[in-house]
PDB file of C-alpha atoms and ligand atoms in Angstrom:
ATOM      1  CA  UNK A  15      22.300  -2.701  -6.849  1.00 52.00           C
ATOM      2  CA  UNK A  16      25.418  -5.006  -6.880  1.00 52.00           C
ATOM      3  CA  UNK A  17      25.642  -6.563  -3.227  1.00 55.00           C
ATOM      4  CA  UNK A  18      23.291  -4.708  -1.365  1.00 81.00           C
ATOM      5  CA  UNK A  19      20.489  -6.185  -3.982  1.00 92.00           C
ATOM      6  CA  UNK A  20      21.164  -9.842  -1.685  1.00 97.00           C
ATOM      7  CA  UNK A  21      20.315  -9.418   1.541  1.00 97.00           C
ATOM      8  CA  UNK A  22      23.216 -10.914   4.266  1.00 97.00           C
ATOM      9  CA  UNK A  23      23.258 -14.618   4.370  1.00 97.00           C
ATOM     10  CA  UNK A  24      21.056 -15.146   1.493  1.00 97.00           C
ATOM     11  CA  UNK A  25      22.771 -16.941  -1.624  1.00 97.00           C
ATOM     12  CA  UNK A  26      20.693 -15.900  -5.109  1.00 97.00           C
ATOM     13  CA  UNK A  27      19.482 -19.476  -6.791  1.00 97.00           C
ATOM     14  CA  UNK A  28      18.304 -19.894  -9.882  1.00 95.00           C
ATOM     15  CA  UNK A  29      15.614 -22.177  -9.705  1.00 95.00           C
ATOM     16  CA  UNK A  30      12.673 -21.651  -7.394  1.00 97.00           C
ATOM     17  CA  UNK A  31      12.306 -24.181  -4.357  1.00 97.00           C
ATOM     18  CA  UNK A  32       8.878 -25.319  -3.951  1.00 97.00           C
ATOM     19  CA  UNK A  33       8.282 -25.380   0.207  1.00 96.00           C
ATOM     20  CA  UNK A  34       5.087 -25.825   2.112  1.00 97.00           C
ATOM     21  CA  UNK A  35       4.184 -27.838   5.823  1.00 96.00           C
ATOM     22  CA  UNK A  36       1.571 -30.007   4.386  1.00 96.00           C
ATOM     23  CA  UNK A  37      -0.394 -30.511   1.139  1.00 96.00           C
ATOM     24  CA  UNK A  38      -1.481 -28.608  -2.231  1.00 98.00           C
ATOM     25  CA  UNK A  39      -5.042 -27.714  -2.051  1.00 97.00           C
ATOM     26  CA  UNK A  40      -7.340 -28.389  -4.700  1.00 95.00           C
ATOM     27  CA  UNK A  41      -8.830 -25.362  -6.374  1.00 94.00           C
ATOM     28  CA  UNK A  42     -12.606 -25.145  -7.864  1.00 94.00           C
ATOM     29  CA  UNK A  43     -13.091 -22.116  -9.617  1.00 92.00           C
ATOM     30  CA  UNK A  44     -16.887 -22.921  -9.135  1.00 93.00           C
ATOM     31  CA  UNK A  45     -16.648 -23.154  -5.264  1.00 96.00           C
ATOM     32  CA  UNK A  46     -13.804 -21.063  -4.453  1.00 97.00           C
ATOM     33  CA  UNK A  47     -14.285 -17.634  -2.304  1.00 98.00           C
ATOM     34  CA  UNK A  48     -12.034 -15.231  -1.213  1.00 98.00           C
ATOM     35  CA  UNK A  49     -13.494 -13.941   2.257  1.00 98.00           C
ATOM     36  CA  UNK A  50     -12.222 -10.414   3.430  1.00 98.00           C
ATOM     37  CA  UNK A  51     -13.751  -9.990   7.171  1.00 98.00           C
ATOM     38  CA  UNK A  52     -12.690  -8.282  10.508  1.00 98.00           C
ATOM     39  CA  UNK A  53     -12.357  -4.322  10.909  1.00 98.00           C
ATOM     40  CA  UNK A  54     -14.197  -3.529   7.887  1.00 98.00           C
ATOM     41  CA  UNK A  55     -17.112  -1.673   6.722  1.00 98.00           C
ATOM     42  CA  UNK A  56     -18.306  -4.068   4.140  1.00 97.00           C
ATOM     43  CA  UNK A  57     -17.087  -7.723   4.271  1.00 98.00           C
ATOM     44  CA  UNK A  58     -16.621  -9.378   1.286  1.00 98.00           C
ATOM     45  CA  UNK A  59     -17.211 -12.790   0.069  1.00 98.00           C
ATOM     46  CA  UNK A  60     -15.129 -12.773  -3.346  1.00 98.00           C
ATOM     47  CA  UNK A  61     -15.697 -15.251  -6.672  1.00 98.00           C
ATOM     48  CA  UNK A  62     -12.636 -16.012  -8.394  1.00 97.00           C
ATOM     49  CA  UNK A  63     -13.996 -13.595 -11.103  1.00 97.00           C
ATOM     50  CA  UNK A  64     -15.052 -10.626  -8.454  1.00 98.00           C
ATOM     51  CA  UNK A  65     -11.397 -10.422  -7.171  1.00 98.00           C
ATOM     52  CA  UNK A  66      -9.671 -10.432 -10.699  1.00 98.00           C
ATOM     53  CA  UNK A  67     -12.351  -7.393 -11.191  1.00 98.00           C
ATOM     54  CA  UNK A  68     -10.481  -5.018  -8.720  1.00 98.00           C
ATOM     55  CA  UNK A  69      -7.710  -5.008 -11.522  1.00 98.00           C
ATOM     56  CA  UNK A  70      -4.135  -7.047 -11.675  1.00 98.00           C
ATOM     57  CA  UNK A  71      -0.753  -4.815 -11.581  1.00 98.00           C
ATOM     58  CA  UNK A  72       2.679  -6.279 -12.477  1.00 98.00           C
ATOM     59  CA  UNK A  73       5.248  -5.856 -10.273  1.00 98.00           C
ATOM     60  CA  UNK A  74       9.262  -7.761 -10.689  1.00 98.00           C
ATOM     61  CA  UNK A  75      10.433  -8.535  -6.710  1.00 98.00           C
ATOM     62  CA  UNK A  76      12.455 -10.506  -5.524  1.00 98.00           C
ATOM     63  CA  UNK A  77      12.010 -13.466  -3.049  1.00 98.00           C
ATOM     64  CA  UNK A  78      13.939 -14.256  -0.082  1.00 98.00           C
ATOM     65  CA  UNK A  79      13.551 -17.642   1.595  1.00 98.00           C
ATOM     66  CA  UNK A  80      14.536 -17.530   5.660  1.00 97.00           C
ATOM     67  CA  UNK A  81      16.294 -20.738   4.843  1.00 96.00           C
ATOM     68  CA  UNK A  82      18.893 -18.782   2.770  1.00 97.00           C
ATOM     69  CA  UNK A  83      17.486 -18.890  -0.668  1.00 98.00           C
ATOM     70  CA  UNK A  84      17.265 -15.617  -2.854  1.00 98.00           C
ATOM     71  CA  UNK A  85      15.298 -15.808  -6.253  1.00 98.00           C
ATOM     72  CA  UNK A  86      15.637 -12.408  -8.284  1.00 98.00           C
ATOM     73  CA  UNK A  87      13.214 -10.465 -10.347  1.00 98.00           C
ATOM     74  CA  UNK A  88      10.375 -12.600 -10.076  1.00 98.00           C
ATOM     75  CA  UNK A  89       7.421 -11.432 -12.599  1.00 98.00           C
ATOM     76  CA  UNK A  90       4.113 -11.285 -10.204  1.00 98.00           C
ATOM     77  CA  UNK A  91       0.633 -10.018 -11.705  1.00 98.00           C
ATOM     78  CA  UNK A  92      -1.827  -9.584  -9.278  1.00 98.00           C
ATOM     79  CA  UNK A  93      -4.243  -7.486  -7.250  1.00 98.00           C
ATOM     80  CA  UNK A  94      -3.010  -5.135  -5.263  1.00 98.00           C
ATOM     81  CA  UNK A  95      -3.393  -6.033  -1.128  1.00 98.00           C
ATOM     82  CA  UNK A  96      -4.279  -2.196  -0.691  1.00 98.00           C
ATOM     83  CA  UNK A  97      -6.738  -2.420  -3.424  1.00 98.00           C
ATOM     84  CA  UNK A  98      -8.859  -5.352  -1.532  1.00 98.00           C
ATOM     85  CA  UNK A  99      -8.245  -3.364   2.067  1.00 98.00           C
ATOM     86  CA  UNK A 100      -9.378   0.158   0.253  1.00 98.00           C
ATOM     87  CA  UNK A 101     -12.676  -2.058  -1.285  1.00 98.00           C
ATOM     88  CA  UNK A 102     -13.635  -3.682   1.547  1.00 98.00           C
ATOM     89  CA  UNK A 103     -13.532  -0.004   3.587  1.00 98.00           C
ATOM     90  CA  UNK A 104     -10.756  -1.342   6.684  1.00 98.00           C
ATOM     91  CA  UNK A 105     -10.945   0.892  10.147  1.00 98.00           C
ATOM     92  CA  UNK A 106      -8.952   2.695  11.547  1.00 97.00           C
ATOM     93  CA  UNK A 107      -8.885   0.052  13.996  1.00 97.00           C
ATOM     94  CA  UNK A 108      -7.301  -2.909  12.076  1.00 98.00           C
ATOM     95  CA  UNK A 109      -3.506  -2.687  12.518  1.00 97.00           C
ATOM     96  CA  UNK A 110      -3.114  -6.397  11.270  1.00 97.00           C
ATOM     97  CA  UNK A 111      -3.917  -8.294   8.515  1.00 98.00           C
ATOM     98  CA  UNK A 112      -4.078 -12.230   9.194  1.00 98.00           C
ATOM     99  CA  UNK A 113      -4.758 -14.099   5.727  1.00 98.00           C
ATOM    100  CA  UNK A 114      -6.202 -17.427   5.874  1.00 98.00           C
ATOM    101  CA  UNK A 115      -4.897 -19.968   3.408  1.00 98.00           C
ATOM    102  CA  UNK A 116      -6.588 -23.513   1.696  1.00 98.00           C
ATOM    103  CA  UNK A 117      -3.894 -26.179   3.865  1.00 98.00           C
ATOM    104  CA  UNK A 118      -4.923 -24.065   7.268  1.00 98.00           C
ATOM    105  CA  UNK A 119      -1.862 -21.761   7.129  1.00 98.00           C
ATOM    106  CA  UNK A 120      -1.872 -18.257   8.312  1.00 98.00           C
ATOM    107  CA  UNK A 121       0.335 -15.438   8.646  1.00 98.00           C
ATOM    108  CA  UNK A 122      -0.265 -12.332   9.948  1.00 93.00           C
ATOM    109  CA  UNK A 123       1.724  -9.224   8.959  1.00 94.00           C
ATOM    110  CA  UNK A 124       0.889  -5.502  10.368  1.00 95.00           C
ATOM    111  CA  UNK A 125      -0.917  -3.241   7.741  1.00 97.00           C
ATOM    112  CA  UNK A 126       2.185  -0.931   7.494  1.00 96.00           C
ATOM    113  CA  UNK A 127       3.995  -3.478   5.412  1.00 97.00           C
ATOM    114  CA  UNK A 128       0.728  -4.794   3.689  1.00 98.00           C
ATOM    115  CA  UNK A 129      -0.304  -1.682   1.900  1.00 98.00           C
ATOM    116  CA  UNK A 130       2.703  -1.054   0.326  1.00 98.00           C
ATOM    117  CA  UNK A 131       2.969  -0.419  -3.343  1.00 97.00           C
ATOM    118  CA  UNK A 132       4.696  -3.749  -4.079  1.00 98.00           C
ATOM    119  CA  UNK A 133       2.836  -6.446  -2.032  1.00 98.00           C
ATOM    120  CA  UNK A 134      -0.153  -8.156  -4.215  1.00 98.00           C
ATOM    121  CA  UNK A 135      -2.212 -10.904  -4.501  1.00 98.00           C
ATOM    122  CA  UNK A 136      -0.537 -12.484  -6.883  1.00 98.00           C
ATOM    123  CA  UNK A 137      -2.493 -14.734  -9.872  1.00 98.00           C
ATOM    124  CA  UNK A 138       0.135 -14.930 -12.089  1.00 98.00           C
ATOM    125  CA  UNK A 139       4.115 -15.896 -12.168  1.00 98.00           C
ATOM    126  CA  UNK A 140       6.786 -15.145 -15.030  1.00 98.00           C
ATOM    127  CA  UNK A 141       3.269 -14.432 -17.665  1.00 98.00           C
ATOM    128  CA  UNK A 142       1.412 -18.215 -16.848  1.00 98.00           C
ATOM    129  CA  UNK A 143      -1.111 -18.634 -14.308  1.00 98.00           C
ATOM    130  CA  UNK A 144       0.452 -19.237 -10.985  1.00 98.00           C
ATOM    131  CA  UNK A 145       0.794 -23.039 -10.145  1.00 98.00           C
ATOM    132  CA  UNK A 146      -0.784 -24.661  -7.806  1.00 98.00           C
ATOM    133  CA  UNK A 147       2.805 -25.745  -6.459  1.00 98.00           C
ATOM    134  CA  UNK A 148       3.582 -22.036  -5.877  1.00 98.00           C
ATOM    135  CA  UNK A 149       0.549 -21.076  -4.433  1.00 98.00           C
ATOM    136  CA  UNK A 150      -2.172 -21.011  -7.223  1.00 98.00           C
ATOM    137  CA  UNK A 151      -4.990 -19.879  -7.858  1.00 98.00           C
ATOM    138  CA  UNK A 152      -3.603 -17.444  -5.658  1.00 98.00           C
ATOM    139  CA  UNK A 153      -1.203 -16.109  -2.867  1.00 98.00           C
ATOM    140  CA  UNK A 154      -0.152 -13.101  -0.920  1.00 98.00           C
ATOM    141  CA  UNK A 155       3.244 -11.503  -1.994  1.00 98.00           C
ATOM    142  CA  UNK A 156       5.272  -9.177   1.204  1.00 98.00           C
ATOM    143  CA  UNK A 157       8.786  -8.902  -1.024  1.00 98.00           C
ATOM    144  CA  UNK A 158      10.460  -6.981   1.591  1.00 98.00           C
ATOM    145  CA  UNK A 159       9.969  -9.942   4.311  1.00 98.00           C
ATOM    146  CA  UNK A 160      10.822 -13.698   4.449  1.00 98.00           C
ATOM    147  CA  UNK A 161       8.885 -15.301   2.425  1.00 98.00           C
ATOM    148  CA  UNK A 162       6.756 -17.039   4.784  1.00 98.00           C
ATOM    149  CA  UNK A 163       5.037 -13.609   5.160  1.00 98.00           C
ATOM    150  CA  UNK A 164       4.157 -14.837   1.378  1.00 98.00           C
ATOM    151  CA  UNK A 165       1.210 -16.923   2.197  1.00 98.00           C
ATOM    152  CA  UNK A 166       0.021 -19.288  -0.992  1.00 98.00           C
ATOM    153  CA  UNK A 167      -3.305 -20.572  -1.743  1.00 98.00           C
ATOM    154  CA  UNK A 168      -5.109 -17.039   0.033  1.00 98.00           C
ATOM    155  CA  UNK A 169      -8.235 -17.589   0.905  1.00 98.00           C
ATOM    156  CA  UNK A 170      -9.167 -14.942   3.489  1.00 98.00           C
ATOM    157  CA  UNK A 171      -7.733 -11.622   5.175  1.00 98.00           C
ATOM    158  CA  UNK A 172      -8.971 -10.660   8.442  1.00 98.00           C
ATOM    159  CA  UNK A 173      -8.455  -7.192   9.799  1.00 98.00           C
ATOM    160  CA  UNK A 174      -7.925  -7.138  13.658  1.00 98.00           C
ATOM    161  CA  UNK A 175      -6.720  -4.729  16.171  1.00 97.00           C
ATOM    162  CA  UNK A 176      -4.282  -6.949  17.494  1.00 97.00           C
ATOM    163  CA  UNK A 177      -1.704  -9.342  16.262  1.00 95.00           C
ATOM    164  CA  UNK A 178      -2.936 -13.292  15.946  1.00 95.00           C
ATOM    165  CA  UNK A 179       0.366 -15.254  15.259  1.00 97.00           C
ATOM    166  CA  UNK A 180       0.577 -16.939  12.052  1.00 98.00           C
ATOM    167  CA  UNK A 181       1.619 -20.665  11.632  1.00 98.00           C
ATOM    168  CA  UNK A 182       5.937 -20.203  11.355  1.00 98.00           C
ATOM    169  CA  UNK A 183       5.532 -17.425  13.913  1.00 97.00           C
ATOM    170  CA  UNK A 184       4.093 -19.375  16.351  1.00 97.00           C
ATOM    171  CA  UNK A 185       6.739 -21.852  15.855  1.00 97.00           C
ATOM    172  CA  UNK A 186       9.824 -19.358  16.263  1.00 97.00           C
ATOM    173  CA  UNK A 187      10.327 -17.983  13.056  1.00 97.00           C
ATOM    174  CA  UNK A 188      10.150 -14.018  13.723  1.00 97.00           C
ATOM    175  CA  UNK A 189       7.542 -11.891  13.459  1.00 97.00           C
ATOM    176  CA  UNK A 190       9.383  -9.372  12.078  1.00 97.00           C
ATOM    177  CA  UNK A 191      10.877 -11.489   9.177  1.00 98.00           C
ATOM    178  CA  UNK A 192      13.008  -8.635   7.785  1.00 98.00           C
ATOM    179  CA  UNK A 193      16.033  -9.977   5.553  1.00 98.00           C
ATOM    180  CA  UNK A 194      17.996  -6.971   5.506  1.00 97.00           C
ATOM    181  CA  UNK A 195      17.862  -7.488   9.220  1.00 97.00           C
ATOM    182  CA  UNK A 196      17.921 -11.234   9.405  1.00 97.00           C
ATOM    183  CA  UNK A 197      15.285 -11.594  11.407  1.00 97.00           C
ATOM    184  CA  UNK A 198      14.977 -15.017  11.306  1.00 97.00           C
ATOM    185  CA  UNK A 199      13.908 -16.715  14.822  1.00 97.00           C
ATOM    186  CA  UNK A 200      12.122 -14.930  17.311  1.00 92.00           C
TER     187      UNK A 200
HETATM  188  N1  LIG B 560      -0.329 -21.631   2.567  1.00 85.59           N
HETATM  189  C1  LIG B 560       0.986 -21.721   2.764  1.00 85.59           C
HETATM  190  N2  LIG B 560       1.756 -20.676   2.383  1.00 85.59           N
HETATM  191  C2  LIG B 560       3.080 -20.728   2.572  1.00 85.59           C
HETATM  192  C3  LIG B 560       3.695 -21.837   3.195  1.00 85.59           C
HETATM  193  C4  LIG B 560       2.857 -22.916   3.588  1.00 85.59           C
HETATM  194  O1  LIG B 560       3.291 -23.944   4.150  1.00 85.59           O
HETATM  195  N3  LIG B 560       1.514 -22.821   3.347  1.00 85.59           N
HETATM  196  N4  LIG B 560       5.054 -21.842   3.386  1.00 85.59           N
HETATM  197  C5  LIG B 560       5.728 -20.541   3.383  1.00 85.59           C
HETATM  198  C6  LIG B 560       7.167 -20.664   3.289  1.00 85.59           C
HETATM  199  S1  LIG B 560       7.978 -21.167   4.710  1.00 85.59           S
HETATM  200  C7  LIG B 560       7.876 -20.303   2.170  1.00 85.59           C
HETATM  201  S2  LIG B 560       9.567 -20.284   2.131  1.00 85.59           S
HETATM  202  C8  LIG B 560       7.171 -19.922   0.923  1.00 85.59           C
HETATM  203  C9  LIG B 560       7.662 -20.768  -0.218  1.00 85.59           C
HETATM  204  O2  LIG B 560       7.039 -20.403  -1.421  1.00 85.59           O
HETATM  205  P1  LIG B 560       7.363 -21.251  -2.734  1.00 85.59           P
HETATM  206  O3  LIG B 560       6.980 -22.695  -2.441  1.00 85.59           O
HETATM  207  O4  LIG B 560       6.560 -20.642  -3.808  1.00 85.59           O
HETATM  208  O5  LIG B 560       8.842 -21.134  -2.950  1.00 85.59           O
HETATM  209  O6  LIG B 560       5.762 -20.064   1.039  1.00 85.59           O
HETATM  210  C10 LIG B 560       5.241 -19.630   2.258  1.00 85.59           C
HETATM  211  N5  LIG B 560       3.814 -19.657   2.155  1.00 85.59           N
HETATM  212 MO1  LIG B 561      10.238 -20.716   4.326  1.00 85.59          MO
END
């Protein structure tokens, strides 16, 4: 804990900066799916009320902006990323994950860091329903990269064999995106 909670060149805030490249997309509950294709055995074309049935965890994490913003022990609930992979049966053969999002933005990190216990498709934010500003109905959660990694307003993961770029790492933010690293620019 103490200093080594912050990784280097990050200062904590205390509000929570609201960032995207473009605008907030609607959401219809009625209309919206959540499509899980690629390297799978079964793809999936989710209701809002089919992927709240695969079961919401709670997890605190903190968030760590590449532009030098820190927000600690943020409340997510949500469902699990390894929960939707394990559902939809992935192969062998997907090494990457590259979720899809409502404005057109991707990003596309390797399975090892999506299956961990603490990245989630998150629904919820500090016990309300997560904004639309922050990403609701809902958006990926990787606490242990940059947050671009964190992709708001999910609306598809595709598993592929080989890495696509996502929108910031195309653009020369890293690819790695690890704070404790500062992998910022590629
Ligand atoms: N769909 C989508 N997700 C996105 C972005 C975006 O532009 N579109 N921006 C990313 C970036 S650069 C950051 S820092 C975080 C910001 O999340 P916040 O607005 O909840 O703080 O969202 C990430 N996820
Ligand atoms: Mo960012």
């Amino acid at each position: 804990m103490g200093e080594e909670r912050v990784p280097p060149g990050q200062s904590v805030t205390e509000g929570f900066p609201v960032l995207h490249y473009d605008g907030v997309p609607e959401f219809d509950g009625e209309e919206w799916r959540f499509a899980v294709e690629g390297a799978v055995e079964e793809e999936l074309d989710l209701t809002w009320e089919e992927l709240l049935d695969f079961g919401l965890v709670e997890r605190t994490l903190d968030f760590h902006c590449v532009t030098g913003w820190s927000r600690l022990d943020v409340e997510w609930r949500g469902v699990p990323f390894r929960t939707v992979a394990e559902e939809a049966g992935r192969l062998d053969s997907a090494n990457f994950a590259t979720i899809g999002c409502g404005d057109g933005y991707t990003t596309d990190p390797p399975l090892e860091d999506l299956m961990r216990d603490d990245v989630l498709f998150a629904t919820e934010m500090e016990g309300e329903p997560l904004s639309a500003k922050h990403g609701g109905p809902v958006r990926l959660v990787v606490p242990h990269k940059y947050a671009y990694k964190s992709a708001k307003w999910a609306t598809s993961v595709t598993f592929t064999a080989e890495k696509e770029l996502g929108y910031w790492e195309k653009r020369g933010y890293s690819d790695t995106a690890d704070p404790w690293m500062e992998d910022r620019y590629s």
